[in-house]
Short mmCIF file of N, CA and C in Angstrom, two decimals:
data_model
loop_
_atom_site.label_atom_id
_atom_site.label_comp_id
_atom_site.label_asym_id
_atom_site.label_seq_id
_atom_site.Cartn_x
_atom_site.Cartn_y
_atom_site.Cartn_z
N MET A 506 0.84 -1.15 0.00
CA MET A 506 0.00 0.00 0.00
C MET A 506 0.90 1.23 0.00
N PRO A 507 0.75 2.08 -1.02
CA PRO A 507 1.63 3.24 -1.10
C PRO A 507 1.23 4.30 -0.08
N CYS A 508 2.21 5.03 0.40
CA CYS A 508 2.00 6.12 1.36
C CYS A 508 2.10 7.45 0.65
N ASP A 509 1.34 8.40 1.12
CA ASP A 509 1.46 9.76 0.59
C ASP A 509 2.79 10.34 1.03
N PRO A 510 3.44 11.05 0.14
CA PRO A 510 4.70 11.66 0.53
C PRO A 510 4.45 12.74 1.59
N PRO A 511 5.39 12.94 2.49
CA PRO A 511 5.20 13.96 3.53
C PRO A 511 5.12 15.36 2.92
N ARG A 512 4.32 16.22 3.56
CA ARG A 512 4.21 17.62 3.11
C ARG A 512 5.13 18.46 3.97
N PHE A 513 5.81 19.35 3.34
CA PHE A 513 6.73 20.21 4.06
C PHE A 513 6.19 21.64 4.08
N GLY A 514 6.56 22.40 5.10
CA GLY A 514 6.16 23.80 5.20
C GLY A 514 5.05 23.97 6.21
N ALA A 515 4.95 25.17 6.71
CA ALA A 515 3.91 25.50 7.68
C ALA A 515 2.55 25.43 7.01
N PRO A 516 1.52 25.02 7.75
CA PRO A 516 0.19 24.90 7.15
C PRO A 516 -0.29 26.18 6.50
N ILE A 517 0.02 27.35 7.09
CA ILE A 517 -0.47 28.60 6.50
C ILE A 517 0.17 28.87 5.14
N LEU A 518 1.38 28.37 4.95
CA LEU A 518 2.07 28.59 3.68
C LEU A 518 1.50 27.73 2.57
N ARG A 519 0.75 26.71 2.93
CA ARG A 519 0.14 25.86 1.92
C ARG A 519 -0.96 26.60 1.16
N PHE A 520 -1.46 27.66 1.75
CA PHE A 520 -2.51 28.41 1.10
C PHE A 520 -1.95 29.47 0.16
N GLY A 521 -0.66 29.46 -0.02
CA GLY A 521 0.06 30.29 -0.98
C GLY A 521 -0.50 31.67 -1.23
N ARG A 522 -1.36 31.78 -2.21
CA ARG A 522 -1.84 33.10 -2.62
C ARG A 522 -2.75 33.76 -1.58
N PHE A 523 -3.31 33.00 -0.63
CA PHE A 523 -4.19 33.58 0.38
C PHE A 523 -3.43 34.04 1.62
N SER A 524 -2.17 33.64 1.76
CA SER A 524 -1.39 33.97 2.95
C SER A 524 -1.33 35.46 3.22
N PRO A 525 -0.99 36.32 2.26
CA PRO A 525 -0.93 37.75 2.56
C PRO A 525 -2.28 38.31 3.01
N LEU A 526 -3.36 37.82 2.42
CA LEU A 526 -4.69 38.28 2.80
C LEU A 526 -5.01 37.88 4.24
N LEU A 527 -4.72 36.63 4.60
CA LEU A 527 -4.97 36.17 5.96
C LEU A 527 -4.14 36.94 6.97
N ILE A 528 -2.90 37.20 6.66
CA ILE A 528 -2.03 37.95 7.57
C ILE A 528 -2.54 39.38 7.72
N ALA A 529 -2.93 40.01 6.63
CA ALA A 529 -3.45 41.38 6.69
C ALA A 529 -4.72 41.45 7.53
N MET A 530 -5.61 40.46 7.39
CA MET A 530 -6.84 40.44 8.19
C MET A 530 -6.52 40.28 9.66
N ALA A 531 -5.58 39.41 10.00
CA ALA A 531 -5.21 39.19 11.39
C ALA A 531 -4.64 40.46 12.00
N ILE A 532 -3.80 41.17 11.26
CA ILE A 532 -3.21 42.41 11.77
C ILE A 532 -4.29 43.47 11.94
N THR A 533 -5.18 43.60 10.97
CA THR A 533 -6.24 44.60 11.04
C THR A 533 -7.15 44.35 12.23
N LEU A 534 -7.57 43.13 12.42
CA LEU A 534 -8.44 42.81 13.55
C LEU A 534 -7.71 42.97 14.87
N GLY A 535 -6.45 42.61 14.91
CA GLY A 535 -5.67 42.74 16.13
C GLY A 535 -5.43 44.18 16.53
N CYS A 536 -5.38 45.08 15.57
CA CYS A 536 -5.11 46.49 15.85
C CYS A 536 -6.37 47.28 16.17
N GLN A 537 -7.52 46.68 16.13
CA GLN A 537 -8.75 47.41 16.41
C GLN A 537 -8.88 47.75 17.88
N GLY A 538 -8.31 46.95 18.75
CA GLY A 538 -8.34 47.22 20.18
C GLY A 538 -9.75 47.41 20.70
N ASP A 539 -9.97 48.54 21.38
CA ASP A 539 -11.26 48.82 22.00
C ASP A 539 -12.36 49.11 20.99
N LYS A 540 -12.03 49.39 19.76
CA LYS A 540 -13.05 49.74 18.78
C LYS A 540 -14.04 48.61 18.55
N LEU A 541 -13.62 47.39 18.75
CA LEU A 541 -14.52 46.27 18.54
C LEU A 541 -15.39 46.00 19.75
N SER A 542 -14.89 46.32 20.95
CA SER A 542 -15.62 45.96 22.15
C SER A 542 -16.33 47.13 22.81
N VAL A 543 -15.98 48.38 22.48
CA VAL A 543 -16.57 49.54 23.13
C VAL A 543 -17.16 50.47 22.08
N ASP A 544 -18.45 50.66 22.15
CA ASP A 544 -19.09 51.58 21.22
C ASP A 544 -18.92 53.01 21.70
N GLU A 545 -18.75 53.91 20.76
CA GLU A 545 -18.69 55.33 21.08
C GLU A 545 -20.12 55.77 21.37
N GLY A 546 -20.29 56.56 22.39
CA GLY A 546 -21.62 56.99 22.76
C GLY A 546 -21.67 58.47 23.07
N ILE A 547 -22.62 58.86 23.89
CA ILE A 547 -22.85 60.25 24.24
C ILE A 547 -22.82 60.38 25.75
N VAL A 548 -21.99 61.27 26.26
CA VAL A 548 -21.96 61.55 27.69
C VAL A 548 -23.03 62.61 27.95
N VAL A 549 -23.97 62.30 28.83
CA VAL A 549 -25.09 63.19 29.11
C VAL A 549 -24.85 63.85 30.46
N LYS A 550 -24.96 65.19 30.48
CA LYS A 550 -24.74 65.96 31.71
C LYS A 550 -25.85 66.98 31.87
N GLY A 551 -25.99 67.48 33.08
CA GLY A 551 -26.96 68.52 33.36
C GLY A 551 -26.90 68.91 34.81
N LYS A 552 -27.88 69.69 35.25
CA LYS A 552 -27.99 70.09 36.66
C LYS A 552 -29.41 69.83 37.11
N LEU A 553 -29.54 69.23 38.29
CA LEU A 553 -30.86 68.93 38.86
C LEU A 553 -31.07 69.72 40.14
N PHE A 554 -32.21 70.41 40.19
CA PHE A 554 -32.58 71.20 41.36
C PHE A 554 -33.98 70.82 41.80
N LYS A 555 -34.28 71.15 43.05
CA LYS A 555 -35.64 70.98 43.58
C LYS A 555 -35.90 72.20 44.44
N GLY A 556 -36.87 72.99 44.05
CA GLY A 556 -37.17 74.21 44.80
C GLY A 556 -36.03 75.21 44.80
N GLY A 557 -35.26 75.26 43.73
CA GLY A 557 -34.16 76.22 43.62
C GLY A 557 -32.87 75.79 44.28
N GLN A 558 -32.86 74.65 44.97
CA GLN A 558 -31.66 74.13 45.62
C GLN A 558 -31.13 72.93 44.84
N PRO A 559 -29.80 72.70 44.89
CA PRO A 559 -29.29 71.47 44.27
C PRO A 559 -30.04 70.26 44.82
N LEU A 560 -30.32 69.30 43.97
CA LEU A 560 -31.18 68.17 44.33
C LEU A 560 -30.78 67.47 45.62
N GLY A 561 -29.50 67.14 45.77
CA GLY A 561 -29.06 66.43 46.98
C GLY A 561 -29.33 67.22 48.24
N ALA A 562 -29.02 68.52 48.25
CA ALA A 562 -29.25 69.36 49.42
C ALA A 562 -30.73 69.51 49.70
N ALA A 563 -31.54 69.67 48.66
CA ALA A 563 -32.98 69.84 48.83
C ALA A 563 -33.62 68.60 49.43
N VAL A 564 -33.21 67.43 48.98
CA VAL A 564 -33.80 66.19 49.49
C VAL A 564 -33.34 65.93 50.91
N ARG A 565 -32.05 66.16 51.19
CA ARG A 565 -31.55 65.93 52.55
C ARG A 565 -32.21 66.87 53.55
N SER A 566 -32.49 68.12 53.15
CA SER A 566 -33.11 69.07 54.07
C SER A 566 -34.57 68.73 54.34
N SER A 567 -35.20 67.98 53.45
CA SER A 567 -36.61 67.61 53.65
C SER A 567 -36.77 66.25 54.32
N ASP A 568 -35.65 65.54 54.54
CA ASP A 568 -35.73 64.22 55.19
C ASP A 568 -36.26 64.35 56.61
N GLN A 569 -37.03 63.38 57.02
CA GLN A 569 -37.55 63.32 58.37
C GLN A 569 -36.67 62.42 59.22
N GLY A 570 -36.28 62.89 60.37
CA GLY A 570 -35.55 62.05 61.31
C GLY A 570 -34.07 61.92 60.99
N PRO A 571 -33.32 61.40 61.96
CA PRO A 571 -31.88 61.22 61.77
C PRO A 571 -31.59 60.03 60.86
N PRO A 572 -30.41 60.04 60.19
CA PRO A 572 -30.07 58.91 59.33
C PRO A 572 -29.83 57.65 60.14
N ILE A 573 -30.05 56.52 59.54
CA ILE A 573 -29.80 55.24 60.19
C ILE A 573 -28.29 55.02 60.23
N PRO A 574 -27.73 54.66 61.40
CA PRO A 574 -26.28 54.46 61.49
C PRO A 574 -25.79 53.47 60.44
N GLY A 575 -24.71 53.85 59.76
CA GLY A 575 -24.12 53.00 58.72
C GLY A 575 -24.75 53.18 57.36
N MET A 576 -25.84 53.93 57.26
CA MET A 576 -26.55 54.12 56.00
C MET A 576 -26.41 55.55 55.47
N GLU A 577 -25.56 56.37 56.10
CA GLU A 577 -25.44 57.78 55.72
C GLU A 577 -25.00 57.96 54.27
N ALA A 578 -24.18 57.05 53.75
CA ALA A 578 -23.62 57.21 52.40
C ALA A 578 -24.61 56.84 51.30
N ILE A 579 -25.73 56.23 51.64
CA ILE A 579 -26.71 55.83 50.63
C ILE A 579 -27.55 57.04 50.25
N ALA A 580 -27.60 57.34 48.97
CA ALA A 580 -28.37 58.50 48.49
C ALA A 580 -29.86 58.26 48.75
N PRO A 581 -30.59 59.31 49.12
CA PRO A 581 -32.02 59.15 49.37
C PRO A 581 -32.85 59.10 48.09
N PHE A 582 -32.19 59.09 46.93
CA PHE A 582 -32.90 59.05 45.66
C PHE A 582 -32.02 58.41 44.60
N GLN A 583 -32.66 58.00 43.50
CA GLN A 583 -31.97 57.46 42.33
C GLN A 583 -32.41 58.26 41.12
N VAL A 584 -31.44 58.54 40.25
CA VAL A 584 -31.71 59.28 39.02
C VAL A 584 -31.28 58.39 37.86
N SER A 585 -32.13 58.25 36.85
CA SER A 585 -31.73 57.44 35.70
C SER A 585 -32.39 57.95 34.42
N LEU A 586 -31.75 57.65 33.31
CA LEU A 586 -32.32 57.89 31.99
C LEU A 586 -32.78 56.54 31.47
N VAL A 587 -34.05 56.45 31.13
CA VAL A 587 -34.62 55.18 30.65
C VAL A 587 -35.10 55.39 29.22
N PRO A 588 -34.65 54.55 28.29
CA PRO A 588 -35.09 54.72 26.90
C PRO A 588 -36.59 54.50 26.75
N GLU A 589 -37.19 55.21 25.79
CA GLU A 589 -38.61 55.02 25.50
C GLU A 589 -38.86 53.54 25.29
N GLY A 590 -39.89 53.02 25.88
CA GLY A 590 -40.21 51.60 25.74
C GLY A 590 -39.44 50.74 26.73
N GLY A 591 -38.55 51.33 27.52
CA GLY A 591 -37.78 50.57 28.51
C GLY A 591 -38.58 50.35 29.77
N GLN A 592 -38.00 49.61 30.69
CA GLN A 592 -38.65 49.32 31.95
C GLN A 592 -37.83 49.89 33.08
N GLU A 593 -38.49 50.60 33.98
CA GLU A 593 -37.81 51.16 35.14
C GLU A 593 -37.23 50.04 35.98
N GLY A 594 -36.00 50.21 36.43
CA GLY A 594 -35.36 49.19 37.24
C GLY A 594 -34.80 48.04 36.44
N HIS A 595 -35.05 48.01 35.14
CA HIS A 595 -34.54 46.95 34.27
C HIS A 595 -33.08 47.24 33.99
N ALA A 596 -32.21 46.29 34.21
CA ALA A 596 -30.77 46.52 34.09
C ALA A 596 -30.37 46.93 32.68
N ARG A 597 -31.01 46.38 31.67
CA ARG A 597 -30.65 46.71 30.29
C ARG A 597 -31.33 47.99 29.85
N GLY A 598 -30.56 48.90 29.33
CA GLY A 598 -31.14 50.09 28.74
C GLY A 598 -31.30 51.27 29.66
N ALA A 599 -31.37 51.11 30.98
CA ALA A 599 -31.48 52.24 31.90
C ALA A 599 -30.07 52.65 32.32
N TYR A 600 -29.84 53.95 32.36
CA TYR A 600 -28.51 54.46 32.70
C TYR A 600 -28.61 55.29 33.97
N ALA A 601 -27.90 54.88 35.01
CA ALA A 601 -27.92 55.57 36.30
C ALA A 601 -27.10 56.84 36.21
N GLY A 602 -27.57 57.87 36.91
CA GLY A 602 -26.85 59.13 36.96
C GLY A 602 -26.18 59.31 38.30
N LYS A 603 -25.04 59.99 38.29
CA LYS A 603 -24.35 60.35 39.53
C LYS A 603 -24.59 61.83 39.77
N VAL A 604 -25.17 62.15 40.93
CA VAL A 604 -25.50 63.53 41.26
C VAL A 604 -24.50 64.04 42.29
N ALA A 605 -23.86 65.16 41.99
CA ALA A 605 -22.90 65.79 42.91
C ALA A 605 -23.64 66.74 43.84
N ASP A 606 -22.95 67.21 44.87
CA ASP A 606 -23.55 68.12 45.85
C ASP A 606 -24.06 69.42 45.23
N ASP A 607 -23.44 69.86 44.14
CA ASP A 607 -23.87 71.11 43.50
C ASP A 607 -25.04 70.90 42.53
N GLY A 608 -25.56 69.68 42.47
CA GLY A 608 -26.70 69.37 41.60
C GLY A 608 -26.32 68.87 40.23
N SER A 609 -25.02 68.92 39.89
CA SER A 609 -24.63 68.44 38.56
C SER A 609 -24.79 66.93 38.50
N VAL A 610 -25.24 66.46 37.36
CA VAL A 610 -25.49 65.03 37.16
C VAL A 610 -24.82 64.60 35.86
N ALA A 611 -24.29 63.39 35.86
CA ALA A 611 -23.67 62.83 34.65
C ALA A 611 -24.15 61.40 34.48
N PHE A 612 -24.50 61.07 33.26
CA PHE A 612 -24.94 59.72 32.90
C PHE A 612 -23.93 59.16 31.91
N SER A 613 -23.52 57.94 32.13
CA SER A 613 -22.65 57.30 31.14
C SER A 613 -22.98 55.82 31.10
N GLY A 614 -22.84 55.26 29.94
CA GLY A 614 -23.12 53.84 29.76
C GLY A 614 -21.82 53.07 29.67
N PRO A 615 -21.89 51.83 29.26
CA PRO A 615 -20.67 51.06 29.08
C PRO A 615 -19.85 51.68 27.96
N GLY A 616 -18.58 51.78 28.14
CA GLY A 616 -17.74 52.38 27.11
C GLY A 616 -17.69 53.88 27.25
N LYS A 617 -18.06 54.56 26.19
CA LYS A 617 -17.88 56.01 26.15
C LYS A 617 -19.20 56.78 26.16
N GLY A 618 -20.22 56.29 26.77
CA GLY A 618 -21.47 57.01 26.86
C GLY A 618 -22.66 56.15 26.52
N ILE A 619 -23.81 56.82 26.37
CA ILE A 619 -25.05 56.10 26.08
C ILE A 619 -25.37 56.22 24.59
N PRO A 620 -26.16 55.30 24.05
CA PRO A 620 -26.50 55.38 22.63
C PRO A 620 -27.57 56.45 22.38
N PRO A 621 -27.68 56.92 21.14
CA PRO A 621 -28.72 57.88 20.80
C PRO A 621 -30.10 57.27 21.02
N GLY A 622 -31.08 58.12 21.27
CA GLY A 622 -32.44 57.63 21.45
C GLY A 622 -33.30 58.66 22.16
N ILE A 623 -34.51 58.27 22.47
CA ILE A 623 -35.44 59.11 23.23
C ILE A 623 -35.46 58.56 24.64
N TYR A 624 -35.20 59.43 25.62
CA TYR A 624 -35.07 59.00 27.01
C TYR A 624 -36.02 59.78 27.91
N ARG A 625 -36.40 59.13 29.00
CA ARG A 625 -37.18 59.77 30.06
C ARG A 625 -36.29 59.86 31.29
N LEU A 626 -36.34 61.01 31.96
CA LEU A 626 -35.59 61.21 33.20
C LEU A 626 -36.45 60.71 34.35
N VAL A 627 -35.96 59.72 35.08
CA VAL A 627 -36.68 59.12 36.20
C VAL A 627 -35.94 59.47 37.49
N VAL A 628 -36.67 60.02 38.46
CA VAL A 628 -36.10 60.36 39.76
C VAL A 628 -37.03 59.78 40.82
N VAL A 629 -36.51 58.87 41.62
CA VAL A 629 -37.33 58.21 42.65
C VAL A 629 -36.58 58.19 43.97
N GLY A 630 -37.34 58.26 45.06
CA GLY A 630 -36.75 58.14 46.39
C GLY A 630 -36.41 56.69 46.67
N THR A 631 -35.34 56.48 47.43
CA THR A 631 -34.95 55.11 47.76
C THR A 631 -35.59 54.62 49.05
N ASN A 632 -36.14 55.53 49.85
CA ASN A 632 -36.81 55.14 51.09
C ASN A 632 -38.29 54.96 50.79
N THR A 633 -38.73 53.72 50.73
CA THR A 633 -40.13 53.45 50.41
C THR A 633 -40.98 53.15 51.64
N MET A 634 -40.36 53.22 52.82
CA MET A 634 -41.11 52.97 54.06
C MET A 634 -41.97 54.18 54.39
N PRO A 635 -43.24 53.98 54.78
CA PRO A 635 -44.09 55.11 55.15
C PRO A 635 -43.63 55.74 56.47
N ASP A 636 -43.92 57.04 56.64
CA ASP A 636 -43.57 57.70 57.89
C ASP A 636 -44.60 57.34 58.97
N ALA A 637 -44.51 57.99 60.14
CA ALA A 637 -45.38 57.65 61.29
C ALA A 637 -46.86 57.82 60.97
N GLU A 638 -47.19 58.78 60.10
CA GLU A 638 -48.60 59.01 59.74
C GLU A 638 -49.06 58.12 58.59
N GLY A 639 -48.17 57.29 58.07
CA GLY A 639 -48.52 56.40 56.98
C GLY A 639 -48.31 57.00 55.60
N ALA A 640 -47.81 58.24 55.54
CA ALA A 640 -47.55 58.88 54.25
C ALA A 640 -46.25 58.34 53.67
N SER A 641 -46.13 58.41 52.37
CA SER A 641 -44.92 57.94 51.70
C SER A 641 -43.73 58.79 52.09
N ALA A 642 -42.58 58.15 52.31
CA ALA A 642 -41.36 58.87 52.63
C ALA A 642 -40.63 59.29 51.37
N ASP A 643 -41.16 58.96 50.20
CA ASP A 643 -40.56 59.36 48.93
C ASP A 643 -40.65 60.88 48.82
N PRO A 644 -39.51 61.57 48.78
CA PRO A 644 -39.56 63.04 48.72
C PRO A 644 -40.18 63.57 47.43
N PHE A 645 -40.36 62.72 46.45
CA PHE A 645 -40.92 63.14 45.17
C PHE A 645 -42.37 62.71 45.00
N ARG A 646 -42.89 61.94 45.95
CA ARG A 646 -44.29 61.47 45.94
C ARG A 646 -44.68 60.78 44.63
N GLY A 647 -43.72 60.08 44.02
CA GLY A 647 -44.00 59.31 42.81
C GLY A 647 -44.22 60.13 41.56
N LYS A 648 -43.89 61.43 41.58
CA LYS A 648 -44.14 62.30 40.43
C LYS A 648 -43.22 62.04 39.24
N PHE A 649 -42.07 61.40 39.48
CA PHE A 649 -41.07 61.27 38.42
C PHE A 649 -40.73 59.82 38.11
N THR A 650 -41.71 58.92 38.32
CA THR A 650 -41.52 57.52 37.94
C THR A 650 -41.61 57.44 36.41
N LEU A 651 -41.29 56.29 35.87
CA LEU A 651 -41.23 56.14 34.42
C LEU A 651 -42.54 56.52 33.73
N ASP A 652 -43.66 56.14 34.31
CA ASP A 652 -44.94 56.43 33.65
C ASP A 652 -45.47 57.84 33.92
N LYS A 653 -44.85 58.59 34.87
CA LYS A 653 -45.36 59.92 35.20
C LYS A 653 -44.40 61.07 34.90
N THR A 654 -43.14 60.78 34.69
CA THR A 654 -42.17 61.87 34.52
C THR A 654 -42.50 62.75 33.32
N PRO A 655 -42.42 64.08 33.49
CA PRO A 655 -42.66 64.97 32.36
C PRO A 655 -41.38 65.28 31.57
N PHE A 656 -40.25 64.76 32.04
CA PHE A 656 -38.97 65.08 31.42
C PHE A 656 -38.59 64.05 30.37
N ARG A 657 -38.53 64.49 29.13
CA ARG A 657 -38.25 63.61 27.99
C ARG A 657 -37.21 64.30 27.11
N PHE A 658 -36.21 63.53 26.66
CA PHE A 658 -35.12 64.10 25.86
C PHE A 658 -34.87 63.24 24.63
N THR A 659 -34.61 63.90 23.51
CA THR A 659 -34.23 63.21 22.28
C THR A 659 -32.75 63.48 22.05
N ILE A 660 -31.97 62.42 22.07
CA ILE A 660 -30.52 62.52 21.88
C ILE A 660 -30.22 61.88 20.53
N THR A 661 -29.71 62.67 19.60
CA THR A 661 -29.55 62.22 18.22
C THR A 661 -28.17 61.66 17.93
N VAL A 662 -28.05 61.05 16.78
CA VAL A 662 -26.78 60.48 16.31
C VAL A 662 -25.73 61.58 16.17
N ALA A 663 -26.15 62.81 15.92
CA ALA A 663 -25.21 63.93 15.77
C ALA A 663 -24.41 64.18 17.04
N HIS A 664 -24.89 63.69 18.18
CA HIS A 664 -24.19 63.89 19.46
C HIS A 664 -23.18 62.79 19.77
N VAL A 665 -23.10 61.75 18.97
CA VAL A 665 -22.18 60.64 19.24
C VAL A 665 -20.75 61.17 19.30
N GLY A 666 -20.04 60.77 20.35
CA GLY A 666 -18.66 61.20 20.56
C GLY A 666 -18.56 62.56 21.23
N LYS A 667 -19.71 63.13 21.60
CA LYS A 667 -19.74 64.46 22.22
C LYS A 667 -20.53 64.39 23.52
N GLU A 668 -20.75 65.57 24.11
CA GLU A 668 -21.59 65.67 25.30
C GLU A 668 -22.96 66.21 24.90
N PHE A 669 -23.97 65.78 25.65
CA PHE A 669 -25.33 66.31 25.48
C PHE A 669 -25.70 66.96 26.81
N ASP A 670 -26.07 68.24 26.77
CA ASP A 670 -26.40 68.97 27.99
C ASP A 670 -27.91 69.00 28.18
N LEU A 671 -28.37 68.44 29.30
CA LEU A 671 -29.78 68.46 29.63
C LEU A 671 -30.22 69.85 30.06
N GLY A 672 -29.25 70.69 30.42
CA GLY A 672 -29.55 72.01 30.94
C GLY A 672 -29.81 71.93 32.44
N THR A 673 -30.42 72.97 32.97
CA THR A 673 -30.76 73.02 34.39
C THR A 673 -32.23 72.64 34.53
N ILE A 674 -32.48 71.62 35.33
CA ILE A 674 -33.83 71.10 35.52
C ILE A 674 -34.22 71.30 36.97
N ASP A 675 -35.34 72.00 37.21
CA ASP A 675 -35.88 72.12 38.56
C ASP A 675 -37.11 71.22 38.62
N LEU A 676 -37.06 70.23 39.47
CA LEU A 676 -38.15 69.25 39.55
C LEU A 676 -39.47 69.90 39.98
N ASP A 677 -39.39 71.05 40.65
CA ASP A 677 -40.61 71.75 41.04
C ASP A 677 -41.19 72.61 39.91
N ARG A 678 -40.47 72.69 38.79
CA ARG A 678 -40.94 73.44 37.63
C ARG A 678 -40.84 72.57 36.38
N PRO A 679 -41.70 71.57 36.25
CA PRO A 679 -41.64 70.68 35.08
C PRO A 679 -42.03 71.44 33.81
N PRO A 680 -41.60 70.91 32.66
CA PRO A 680 -41.94 71.57 31.39
C PRO A 680 -43.44 71.50 31.13
N SER A 681 -43.92 72.45 30.35
CA SER A 681 -45.33 72.44 29.96
C SER A 681 -45.57 71.32 28.97
N PRO A 682 -46.75 70.67 29.05
CA PRO A 682 -47.03 69.56 28.12
C PRO A 682 -47.17 69.99 26.70
#
């Protein structure tokens, strides 16, 4: 029974005319780095106020009672941008905002920002326990949940790679319908 003669050379060299193409593709894909795994997005910023005061200061001044020991660092509210058709509290698609003491807020998604789209600004209190009289401890009284918030923003493709400014928003002065 005859045997096939041994083949010499690296397997990639057997493809002769395709070798340069394969090498070029490997180099091109290898040099993409973060471009393949991180989408460019839009960094969204603005200022949030309540009654003319920065949001954090306004909410803390309206809190009832002393803070629970060990819980002082937990914000009394959550701020997020939720895409139209999204679900509040749903991990996918909602972008949490970080609010500073001066009321400035910044939203960013994975990578370099959030994708373009139509978003609703949702602001909810984190303390859902009723007070002594049975009233809600939510400093916003449910006015800015996903289904009730009057704040809606359209962020276009033209903003990709840039910042989008929400402007100054006073929760006590919602936009006219």
